[in-house]
PDB file of C-alpha atoms and ligand atoms in Angstrom:
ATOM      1  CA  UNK R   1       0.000   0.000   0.000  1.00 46.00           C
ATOM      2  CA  UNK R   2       1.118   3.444  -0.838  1.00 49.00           C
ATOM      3  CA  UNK R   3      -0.409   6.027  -0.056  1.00 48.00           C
ATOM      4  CA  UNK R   4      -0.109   8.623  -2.711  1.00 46.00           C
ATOM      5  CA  UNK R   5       0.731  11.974  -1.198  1.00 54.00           C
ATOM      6  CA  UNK R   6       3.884  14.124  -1.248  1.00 64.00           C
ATOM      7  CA  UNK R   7       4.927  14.461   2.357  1.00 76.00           C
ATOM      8  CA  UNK R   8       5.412  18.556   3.524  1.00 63.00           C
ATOM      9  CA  UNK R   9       8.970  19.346   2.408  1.00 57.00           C
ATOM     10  CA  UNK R  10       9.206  21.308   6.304  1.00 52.00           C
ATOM     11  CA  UNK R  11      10.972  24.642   6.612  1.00 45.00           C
ATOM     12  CA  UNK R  12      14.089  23.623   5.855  1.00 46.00           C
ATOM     13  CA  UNK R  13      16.700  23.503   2.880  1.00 41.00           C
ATOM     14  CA  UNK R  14      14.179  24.429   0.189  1.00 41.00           C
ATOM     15  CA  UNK R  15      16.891  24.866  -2.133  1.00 44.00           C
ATOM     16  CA  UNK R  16      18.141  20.945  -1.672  1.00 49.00           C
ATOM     17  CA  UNK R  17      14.899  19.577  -3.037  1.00 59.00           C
ATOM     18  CA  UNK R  18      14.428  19.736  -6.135  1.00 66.00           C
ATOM     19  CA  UNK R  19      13.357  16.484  -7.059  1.00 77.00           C
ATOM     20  CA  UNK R  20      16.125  16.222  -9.964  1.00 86.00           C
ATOM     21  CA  UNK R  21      18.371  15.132  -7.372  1.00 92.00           C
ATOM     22  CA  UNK R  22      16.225  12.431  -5.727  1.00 94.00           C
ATOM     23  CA  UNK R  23      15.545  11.648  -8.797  1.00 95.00           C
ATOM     24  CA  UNK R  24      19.477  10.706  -9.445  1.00 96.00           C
ATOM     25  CA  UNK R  25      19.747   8.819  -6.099  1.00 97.00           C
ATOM     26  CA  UNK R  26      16.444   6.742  -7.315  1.00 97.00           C
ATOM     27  CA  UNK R  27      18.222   6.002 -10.307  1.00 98.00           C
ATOM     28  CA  UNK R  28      21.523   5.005  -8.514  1.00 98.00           C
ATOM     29  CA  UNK R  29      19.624   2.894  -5.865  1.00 98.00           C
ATOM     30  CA  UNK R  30      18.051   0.903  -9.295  1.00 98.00           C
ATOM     31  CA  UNK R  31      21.898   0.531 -10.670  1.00 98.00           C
ATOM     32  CA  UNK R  32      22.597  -0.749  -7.031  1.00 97.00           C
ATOM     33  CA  UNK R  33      20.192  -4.023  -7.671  1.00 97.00           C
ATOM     34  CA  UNK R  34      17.039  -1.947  -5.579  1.00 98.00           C
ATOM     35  CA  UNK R  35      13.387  -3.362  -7.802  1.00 97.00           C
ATOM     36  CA  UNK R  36      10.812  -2.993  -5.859  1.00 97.00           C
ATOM     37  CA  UNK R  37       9.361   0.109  -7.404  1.00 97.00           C
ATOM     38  CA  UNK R  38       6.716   0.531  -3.658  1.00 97.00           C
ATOM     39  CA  UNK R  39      10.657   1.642  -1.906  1.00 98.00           C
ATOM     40  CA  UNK R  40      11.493   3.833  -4.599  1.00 98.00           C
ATOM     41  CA  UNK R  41       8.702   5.509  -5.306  1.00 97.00           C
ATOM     42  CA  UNK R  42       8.867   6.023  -1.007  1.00 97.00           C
ATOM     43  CA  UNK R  43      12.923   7.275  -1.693  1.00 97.00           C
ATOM     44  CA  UNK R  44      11.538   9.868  -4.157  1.00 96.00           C
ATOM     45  CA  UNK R  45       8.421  11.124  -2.018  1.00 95.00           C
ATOM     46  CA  UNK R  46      10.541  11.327   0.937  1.00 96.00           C
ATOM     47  CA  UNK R  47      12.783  14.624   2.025  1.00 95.00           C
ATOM     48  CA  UNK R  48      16.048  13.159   3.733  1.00 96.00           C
ATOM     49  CA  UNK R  49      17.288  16.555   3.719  1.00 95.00           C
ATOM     50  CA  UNK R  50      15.186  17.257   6.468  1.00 96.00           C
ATOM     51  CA  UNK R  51      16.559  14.218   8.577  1.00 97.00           C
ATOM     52  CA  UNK R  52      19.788  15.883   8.986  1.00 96.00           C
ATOM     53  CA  UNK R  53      21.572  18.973  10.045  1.00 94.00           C
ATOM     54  CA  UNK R  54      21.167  21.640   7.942  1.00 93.00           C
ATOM     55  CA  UNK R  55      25.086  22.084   7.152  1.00 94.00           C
ATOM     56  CA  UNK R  56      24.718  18.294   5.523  1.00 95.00           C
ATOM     57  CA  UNK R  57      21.483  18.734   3.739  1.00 92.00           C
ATOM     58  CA  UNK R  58      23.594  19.164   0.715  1.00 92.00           C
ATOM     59  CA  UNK R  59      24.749  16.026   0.738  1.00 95.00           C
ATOM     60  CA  UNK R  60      21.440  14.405   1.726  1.00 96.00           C
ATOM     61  CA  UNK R  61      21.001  12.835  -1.866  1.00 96.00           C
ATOM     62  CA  UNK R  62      24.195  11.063  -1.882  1.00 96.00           C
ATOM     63  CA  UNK R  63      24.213   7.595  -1.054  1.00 97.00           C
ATOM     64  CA  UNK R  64      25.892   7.228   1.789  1.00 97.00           C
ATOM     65  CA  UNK R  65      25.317   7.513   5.549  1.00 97.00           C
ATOM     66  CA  UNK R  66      25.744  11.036   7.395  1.00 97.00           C
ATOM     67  CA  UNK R  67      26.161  11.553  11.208  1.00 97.00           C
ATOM     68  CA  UNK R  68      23.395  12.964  12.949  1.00 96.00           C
ATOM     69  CA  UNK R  69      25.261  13.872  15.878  1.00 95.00           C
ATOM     70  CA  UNK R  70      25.557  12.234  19.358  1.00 94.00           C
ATOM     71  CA  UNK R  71      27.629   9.625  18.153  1.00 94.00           C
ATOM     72  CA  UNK R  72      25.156   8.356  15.269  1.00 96.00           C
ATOM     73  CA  UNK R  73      24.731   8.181  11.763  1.00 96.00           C
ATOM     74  CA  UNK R  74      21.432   8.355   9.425  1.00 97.00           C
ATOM     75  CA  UNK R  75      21.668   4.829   7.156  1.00 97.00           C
ATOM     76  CA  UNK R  76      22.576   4.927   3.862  1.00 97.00           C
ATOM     77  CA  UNK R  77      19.726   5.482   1.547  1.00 98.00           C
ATOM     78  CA  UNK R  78      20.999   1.859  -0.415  1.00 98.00           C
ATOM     79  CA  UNK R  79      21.058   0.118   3.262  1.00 98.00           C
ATOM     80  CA  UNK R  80      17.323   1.876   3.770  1.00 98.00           C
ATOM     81  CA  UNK R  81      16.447   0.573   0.446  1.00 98.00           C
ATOM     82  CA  UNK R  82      17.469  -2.999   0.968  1.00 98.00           C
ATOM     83  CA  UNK R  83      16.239  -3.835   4.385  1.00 98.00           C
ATOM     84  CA  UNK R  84      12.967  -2.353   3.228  1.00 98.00           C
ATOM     85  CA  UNK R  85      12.760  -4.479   0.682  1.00 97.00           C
ATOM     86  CA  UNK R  86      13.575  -7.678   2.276  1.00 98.00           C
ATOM     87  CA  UNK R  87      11.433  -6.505   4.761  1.00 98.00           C
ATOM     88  CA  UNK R  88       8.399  -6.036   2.377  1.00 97.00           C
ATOM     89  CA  UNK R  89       9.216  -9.690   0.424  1.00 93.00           C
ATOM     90  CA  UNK R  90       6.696 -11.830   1.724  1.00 81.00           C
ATOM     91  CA  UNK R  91       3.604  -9.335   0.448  1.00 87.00           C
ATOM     92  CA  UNK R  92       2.240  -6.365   2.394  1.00 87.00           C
ATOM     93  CA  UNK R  93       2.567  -5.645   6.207  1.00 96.00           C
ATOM     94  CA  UNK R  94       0.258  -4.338   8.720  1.00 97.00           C
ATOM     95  CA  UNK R  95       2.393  -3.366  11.852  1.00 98.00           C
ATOM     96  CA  UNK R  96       5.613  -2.869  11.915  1.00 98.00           C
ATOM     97  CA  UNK R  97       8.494  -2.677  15.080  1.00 98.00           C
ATOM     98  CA  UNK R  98      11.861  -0.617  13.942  1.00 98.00           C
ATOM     99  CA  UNK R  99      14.259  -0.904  16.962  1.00 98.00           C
ATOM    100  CA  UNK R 100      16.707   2.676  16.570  1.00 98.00           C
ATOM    101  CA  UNK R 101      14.520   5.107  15.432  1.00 98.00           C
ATOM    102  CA  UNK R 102      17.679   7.389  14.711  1.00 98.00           C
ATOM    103  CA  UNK R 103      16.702  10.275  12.684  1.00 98.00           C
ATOM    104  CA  UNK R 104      13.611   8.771  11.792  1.00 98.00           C
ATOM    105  CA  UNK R 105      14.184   8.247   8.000  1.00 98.00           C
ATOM    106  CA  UNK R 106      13.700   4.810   8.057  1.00 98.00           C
ATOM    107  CA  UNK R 107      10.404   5.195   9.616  1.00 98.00           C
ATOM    108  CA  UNK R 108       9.139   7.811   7.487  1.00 98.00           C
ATOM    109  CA  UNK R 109       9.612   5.188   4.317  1.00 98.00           C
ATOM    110  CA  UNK R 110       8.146   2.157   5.955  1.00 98.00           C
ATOM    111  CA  UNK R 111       5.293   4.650   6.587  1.00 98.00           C
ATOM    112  CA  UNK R 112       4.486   4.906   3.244  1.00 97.00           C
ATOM    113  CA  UNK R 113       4.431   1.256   2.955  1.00 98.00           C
ATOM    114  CA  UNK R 114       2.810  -0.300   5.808  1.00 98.00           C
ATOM    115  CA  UNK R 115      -0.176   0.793   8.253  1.00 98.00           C
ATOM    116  CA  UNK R 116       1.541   1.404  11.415  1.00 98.00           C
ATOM    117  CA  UNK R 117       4.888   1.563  12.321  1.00 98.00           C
ATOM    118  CA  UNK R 118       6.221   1.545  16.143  1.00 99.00           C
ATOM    119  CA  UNK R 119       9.831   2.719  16.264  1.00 98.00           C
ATOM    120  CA  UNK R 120      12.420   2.749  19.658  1.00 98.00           C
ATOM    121  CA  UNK R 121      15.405   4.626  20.142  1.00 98.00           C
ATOM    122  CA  UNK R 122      17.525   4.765  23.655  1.00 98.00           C
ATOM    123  CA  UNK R 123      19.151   8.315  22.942  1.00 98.00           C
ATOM    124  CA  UNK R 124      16.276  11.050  24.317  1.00 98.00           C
ATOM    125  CA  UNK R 125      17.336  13.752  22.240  1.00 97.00           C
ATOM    126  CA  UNK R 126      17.256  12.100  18.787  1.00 97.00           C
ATOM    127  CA  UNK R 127      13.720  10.665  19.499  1.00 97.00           C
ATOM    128  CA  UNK R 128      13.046  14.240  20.599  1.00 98.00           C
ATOM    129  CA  UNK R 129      13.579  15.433  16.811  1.00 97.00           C
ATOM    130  CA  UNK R 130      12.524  12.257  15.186  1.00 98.00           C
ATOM    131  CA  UNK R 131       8.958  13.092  16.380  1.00 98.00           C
ATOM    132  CA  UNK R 132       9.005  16.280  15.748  1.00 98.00           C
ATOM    133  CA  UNK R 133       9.986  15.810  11.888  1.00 97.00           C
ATOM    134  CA  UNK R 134       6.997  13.269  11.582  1.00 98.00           C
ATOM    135  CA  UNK R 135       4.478  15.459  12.829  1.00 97.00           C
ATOM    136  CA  UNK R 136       5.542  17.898  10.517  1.00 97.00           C
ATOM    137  CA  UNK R 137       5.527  15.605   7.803  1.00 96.00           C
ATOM    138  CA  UNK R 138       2.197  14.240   9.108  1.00 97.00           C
ATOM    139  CA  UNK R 139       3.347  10.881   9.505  1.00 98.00           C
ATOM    140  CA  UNK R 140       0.880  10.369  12.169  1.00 98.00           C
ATOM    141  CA  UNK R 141       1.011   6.409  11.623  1.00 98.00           C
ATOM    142  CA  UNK R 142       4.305   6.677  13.272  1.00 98.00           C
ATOM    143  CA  UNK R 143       4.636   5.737  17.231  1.00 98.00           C
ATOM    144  CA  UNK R 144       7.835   6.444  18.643  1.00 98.00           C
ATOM    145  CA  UNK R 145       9.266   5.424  21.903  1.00 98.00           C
ATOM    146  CA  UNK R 146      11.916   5.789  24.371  1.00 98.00           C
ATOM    147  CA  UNK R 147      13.149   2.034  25.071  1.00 98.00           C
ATOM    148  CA  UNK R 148      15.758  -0.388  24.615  1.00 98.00           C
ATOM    149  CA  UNK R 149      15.094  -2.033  21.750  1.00 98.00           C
ATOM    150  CA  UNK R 150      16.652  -5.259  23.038  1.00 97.00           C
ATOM    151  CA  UNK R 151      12.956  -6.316  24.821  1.00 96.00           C
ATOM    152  CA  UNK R 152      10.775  -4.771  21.722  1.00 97.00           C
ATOM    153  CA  UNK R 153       7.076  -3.476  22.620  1.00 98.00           C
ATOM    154  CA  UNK R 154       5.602  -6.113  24.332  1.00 97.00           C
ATOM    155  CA  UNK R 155       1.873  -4.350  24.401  1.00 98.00           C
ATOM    156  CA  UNK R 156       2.089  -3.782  20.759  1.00 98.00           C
ATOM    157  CA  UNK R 157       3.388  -7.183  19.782  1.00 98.00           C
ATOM    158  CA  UNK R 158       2.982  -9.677  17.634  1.00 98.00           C
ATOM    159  CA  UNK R 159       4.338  -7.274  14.558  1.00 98.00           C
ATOM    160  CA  UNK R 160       4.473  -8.685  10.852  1.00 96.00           C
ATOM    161  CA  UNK R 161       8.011  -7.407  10.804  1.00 98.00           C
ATOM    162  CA  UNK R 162      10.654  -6.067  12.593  1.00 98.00           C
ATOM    163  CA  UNK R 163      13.701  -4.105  11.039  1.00 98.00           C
ATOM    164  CA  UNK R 164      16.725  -3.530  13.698  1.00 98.00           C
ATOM    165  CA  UNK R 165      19.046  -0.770  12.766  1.00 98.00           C
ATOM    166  CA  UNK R 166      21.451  -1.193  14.721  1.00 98.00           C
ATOM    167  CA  UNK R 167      23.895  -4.166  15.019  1.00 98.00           C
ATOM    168  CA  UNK R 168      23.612  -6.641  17.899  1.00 97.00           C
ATOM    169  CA  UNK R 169      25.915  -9.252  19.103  1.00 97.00           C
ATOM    170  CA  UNK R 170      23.162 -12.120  18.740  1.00 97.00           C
ATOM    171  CA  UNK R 171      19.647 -12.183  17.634  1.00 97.00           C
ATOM    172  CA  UNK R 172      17.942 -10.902  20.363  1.00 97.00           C
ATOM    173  CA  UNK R 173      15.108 -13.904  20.966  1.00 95.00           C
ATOM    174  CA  UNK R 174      12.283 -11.302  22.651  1.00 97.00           C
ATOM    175  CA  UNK R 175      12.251  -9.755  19.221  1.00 98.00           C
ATOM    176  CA  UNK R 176      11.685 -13.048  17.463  1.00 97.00           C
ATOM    177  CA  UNK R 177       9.187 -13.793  20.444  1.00 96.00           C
ATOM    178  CA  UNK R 178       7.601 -10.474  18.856  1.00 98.00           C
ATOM    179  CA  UNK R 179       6.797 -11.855  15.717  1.00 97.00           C
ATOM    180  CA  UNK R 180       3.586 -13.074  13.968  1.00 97.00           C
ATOM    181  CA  UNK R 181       4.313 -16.795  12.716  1.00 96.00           C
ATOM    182  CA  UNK R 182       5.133 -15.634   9.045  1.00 95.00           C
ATOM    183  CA  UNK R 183       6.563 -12.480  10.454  1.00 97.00           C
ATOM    184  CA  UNK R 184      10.107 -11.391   9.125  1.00 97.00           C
ATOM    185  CA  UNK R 185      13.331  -9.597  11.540  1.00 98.00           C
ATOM    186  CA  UNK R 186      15.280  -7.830   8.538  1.00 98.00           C
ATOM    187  CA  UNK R 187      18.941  -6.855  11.181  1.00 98.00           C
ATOM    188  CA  UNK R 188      22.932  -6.879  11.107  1.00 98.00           C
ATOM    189  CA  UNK R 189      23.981  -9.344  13.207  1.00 98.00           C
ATOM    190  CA  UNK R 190      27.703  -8.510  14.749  1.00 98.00           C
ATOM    191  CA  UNK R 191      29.824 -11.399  13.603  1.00 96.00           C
ATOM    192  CA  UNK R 192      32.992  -9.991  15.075  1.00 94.00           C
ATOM    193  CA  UNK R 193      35.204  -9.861  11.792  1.00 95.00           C
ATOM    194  CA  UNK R 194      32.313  -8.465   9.841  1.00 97.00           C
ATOM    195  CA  UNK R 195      28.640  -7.508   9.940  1.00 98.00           C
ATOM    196  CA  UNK R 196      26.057  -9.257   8.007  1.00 98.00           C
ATOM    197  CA  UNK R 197      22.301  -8.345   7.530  1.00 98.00           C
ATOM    198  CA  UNK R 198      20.097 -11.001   8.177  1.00 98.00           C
ATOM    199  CA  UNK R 199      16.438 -11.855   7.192  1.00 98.00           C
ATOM    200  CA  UNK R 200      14.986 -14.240   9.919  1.00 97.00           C
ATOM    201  CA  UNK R 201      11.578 -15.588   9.210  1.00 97.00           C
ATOM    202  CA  UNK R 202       9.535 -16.933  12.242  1.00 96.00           C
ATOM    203  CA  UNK R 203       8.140 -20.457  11.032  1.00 96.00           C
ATOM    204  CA  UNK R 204       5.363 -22.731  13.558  1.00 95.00           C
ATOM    205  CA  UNK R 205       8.297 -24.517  14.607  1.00 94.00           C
ATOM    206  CA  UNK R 206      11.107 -22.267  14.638  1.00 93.00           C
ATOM    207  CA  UNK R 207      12.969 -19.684  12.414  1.00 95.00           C
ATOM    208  CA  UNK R 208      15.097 -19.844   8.780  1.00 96.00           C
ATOM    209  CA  UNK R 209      17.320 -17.295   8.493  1.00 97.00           C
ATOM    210  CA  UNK R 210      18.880 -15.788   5.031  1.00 97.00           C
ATOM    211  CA  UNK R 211      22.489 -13.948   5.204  1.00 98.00           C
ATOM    212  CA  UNK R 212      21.568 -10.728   2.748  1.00 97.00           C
ATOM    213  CA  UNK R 213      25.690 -10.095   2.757  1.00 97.00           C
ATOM    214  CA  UNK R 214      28.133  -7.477   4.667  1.00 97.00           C
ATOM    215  CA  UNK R 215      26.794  -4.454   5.688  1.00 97.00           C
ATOM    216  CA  UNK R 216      28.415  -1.428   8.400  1.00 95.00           C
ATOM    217  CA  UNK R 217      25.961  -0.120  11.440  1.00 96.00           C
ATOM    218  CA  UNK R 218      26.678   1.566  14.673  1.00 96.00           C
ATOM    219  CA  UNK R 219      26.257  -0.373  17.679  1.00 97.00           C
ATOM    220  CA  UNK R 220      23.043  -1.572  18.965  1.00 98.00           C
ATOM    221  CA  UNK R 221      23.623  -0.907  22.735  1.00 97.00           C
ATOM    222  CA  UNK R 222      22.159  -1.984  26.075  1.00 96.00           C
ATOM    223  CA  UNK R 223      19.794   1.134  28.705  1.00 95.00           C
ATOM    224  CA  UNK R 224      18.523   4.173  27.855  1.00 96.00           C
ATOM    225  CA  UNK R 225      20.675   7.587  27.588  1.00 93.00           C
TER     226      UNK R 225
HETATM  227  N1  SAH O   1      16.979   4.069  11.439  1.00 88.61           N
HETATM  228  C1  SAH O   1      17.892   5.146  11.708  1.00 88.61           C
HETATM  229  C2  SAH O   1      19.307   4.632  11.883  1.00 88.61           C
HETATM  230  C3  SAH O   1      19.977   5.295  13.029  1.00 88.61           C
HETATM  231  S1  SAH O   1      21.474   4.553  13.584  1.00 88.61           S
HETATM  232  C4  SAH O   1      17.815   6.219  10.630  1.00 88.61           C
HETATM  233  O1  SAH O   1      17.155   6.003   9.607  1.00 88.61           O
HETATM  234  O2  SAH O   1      18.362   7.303  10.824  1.00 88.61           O
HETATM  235  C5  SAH O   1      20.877   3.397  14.797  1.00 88.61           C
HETATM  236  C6  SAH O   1      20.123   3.946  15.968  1.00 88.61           C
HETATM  237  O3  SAH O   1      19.882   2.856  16.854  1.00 88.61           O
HETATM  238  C7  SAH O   1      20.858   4.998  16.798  1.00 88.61           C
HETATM  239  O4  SAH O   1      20.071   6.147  16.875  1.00 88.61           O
HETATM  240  C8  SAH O   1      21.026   4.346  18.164  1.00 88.61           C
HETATM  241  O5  SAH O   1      20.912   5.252  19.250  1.00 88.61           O
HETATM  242  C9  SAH O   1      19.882   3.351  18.175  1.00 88.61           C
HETATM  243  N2  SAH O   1      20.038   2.230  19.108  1.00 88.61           N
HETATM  244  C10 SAH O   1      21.162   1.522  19.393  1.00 88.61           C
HETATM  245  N3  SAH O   1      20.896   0.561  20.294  1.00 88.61           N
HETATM  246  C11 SAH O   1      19.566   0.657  20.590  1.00 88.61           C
HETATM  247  C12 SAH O   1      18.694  -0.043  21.460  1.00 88.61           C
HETATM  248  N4  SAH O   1      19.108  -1.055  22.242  1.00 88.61           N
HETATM  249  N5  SAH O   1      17.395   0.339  21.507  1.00 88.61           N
HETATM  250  C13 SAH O   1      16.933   1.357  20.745  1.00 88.61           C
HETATM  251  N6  SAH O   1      17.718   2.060  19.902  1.00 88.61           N
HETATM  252  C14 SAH O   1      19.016   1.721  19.821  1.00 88.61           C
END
């Protein structure tokens, strides 16, 4: 489901949004191996220039990650693309759990895609902003919280699909608990040498997991700050 609207392009960086240049990273993301057209058109409708500092929003249409200060970094638009995807494989989703709400890009795109999305971060101030940005985007399908995204939402679970942003040193098994039998975890799993992403589907009797390949993503840390 999309839901056909252009989202508010805010107060900010007017001159960064001309929508030749998302244009150009939606036409990169497709040379990158990115097909399913419901995440692009979600890329194109969606201002990242407005999910970071206003000294980077000229670079908000490259693909690559930015920091968004205290110690984090907004995803690469590619990485963004891809988990999305894999997220979205088995059909259409419902509700939705993102663990690291970060600048809340991520969340604005599964928006588009799927009916409600509940999203945790542990750092106060970026969920602070994050929220602020979606109302003004009127993303009001978006419910943000200040956790630790290691025990999930327990009052909104089951979900149809979780997406962790940050990396973990093991698949956290109360997130898995969290899922609908079906239900998909799209997350980079620390391997020590490397990261990889990982799409874990929860089956009636267990869980079969897919390695997506190597992918870089801050820590996914334990408490709230
Ligand atoms: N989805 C974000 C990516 C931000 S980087 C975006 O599109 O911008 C990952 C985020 O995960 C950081 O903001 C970090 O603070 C948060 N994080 C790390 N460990 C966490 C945890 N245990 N619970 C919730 N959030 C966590």
């Amino acid at each position: 489901m999309i839901h056909h609207r252009h989202l508010s392009e805010g107060s900010r960086g007017i001159g960064m949004t001309s929508h030749g240049t998302r244009d150009r990273l939606v036409s990169r993301l497709r040379e990158k191996g990115i097909r399913d057209e419901r995440v692009l058109a979600a890329i194109l409708n969606t201002p990242r220039h407005a999910f970071v500092d206003e000294a980077l929003s000229s670079r908000a249409y490259e693909d690559t990650a930015l920091p968004i200060g205290l110690g984090q970094t907004i995803s690469q638009p590619w990485i963004v693309a891809r988990m999305t995807e894999a997220l979205l494989e088995g059909g259409s989703l419902d509700k939705v759990l993102e663990v690291g709400t970060g600048s809340g890009y991520q969340s604005a795109i599964l928006a588009q895609l799927v009916k409600e999305v509940f999203t945790v971060e542990r750092i106060k101030e970026l969920l602070r902003s994050s929220r602020k940005l979606f109302h003004e985007l009127r993303l009001y399908n978006i419910h943000a919280r200040h956790a630790d995204g290691h025990v999930g939402w327990t009052t909104q679970a089951p979900f149809d699909g979780i997406l962790v942003t940050a990396a973990a040193r093991r698949v956290p098994e109360e997130l898995v608990a969290q899922l609908e039998i079906g239900g998909r975890l799209v997350m980079p799993l620390d391997r020590g040498s490397e990261q990889r992403l990982l799409a874990i589907r929860r089956t009636e009797d267990g869980q079969e997991t897919e390695d997506l390949g190597a992918v870089v993503f801050v820590p996914m840390l334990s408490g709230l700050a």
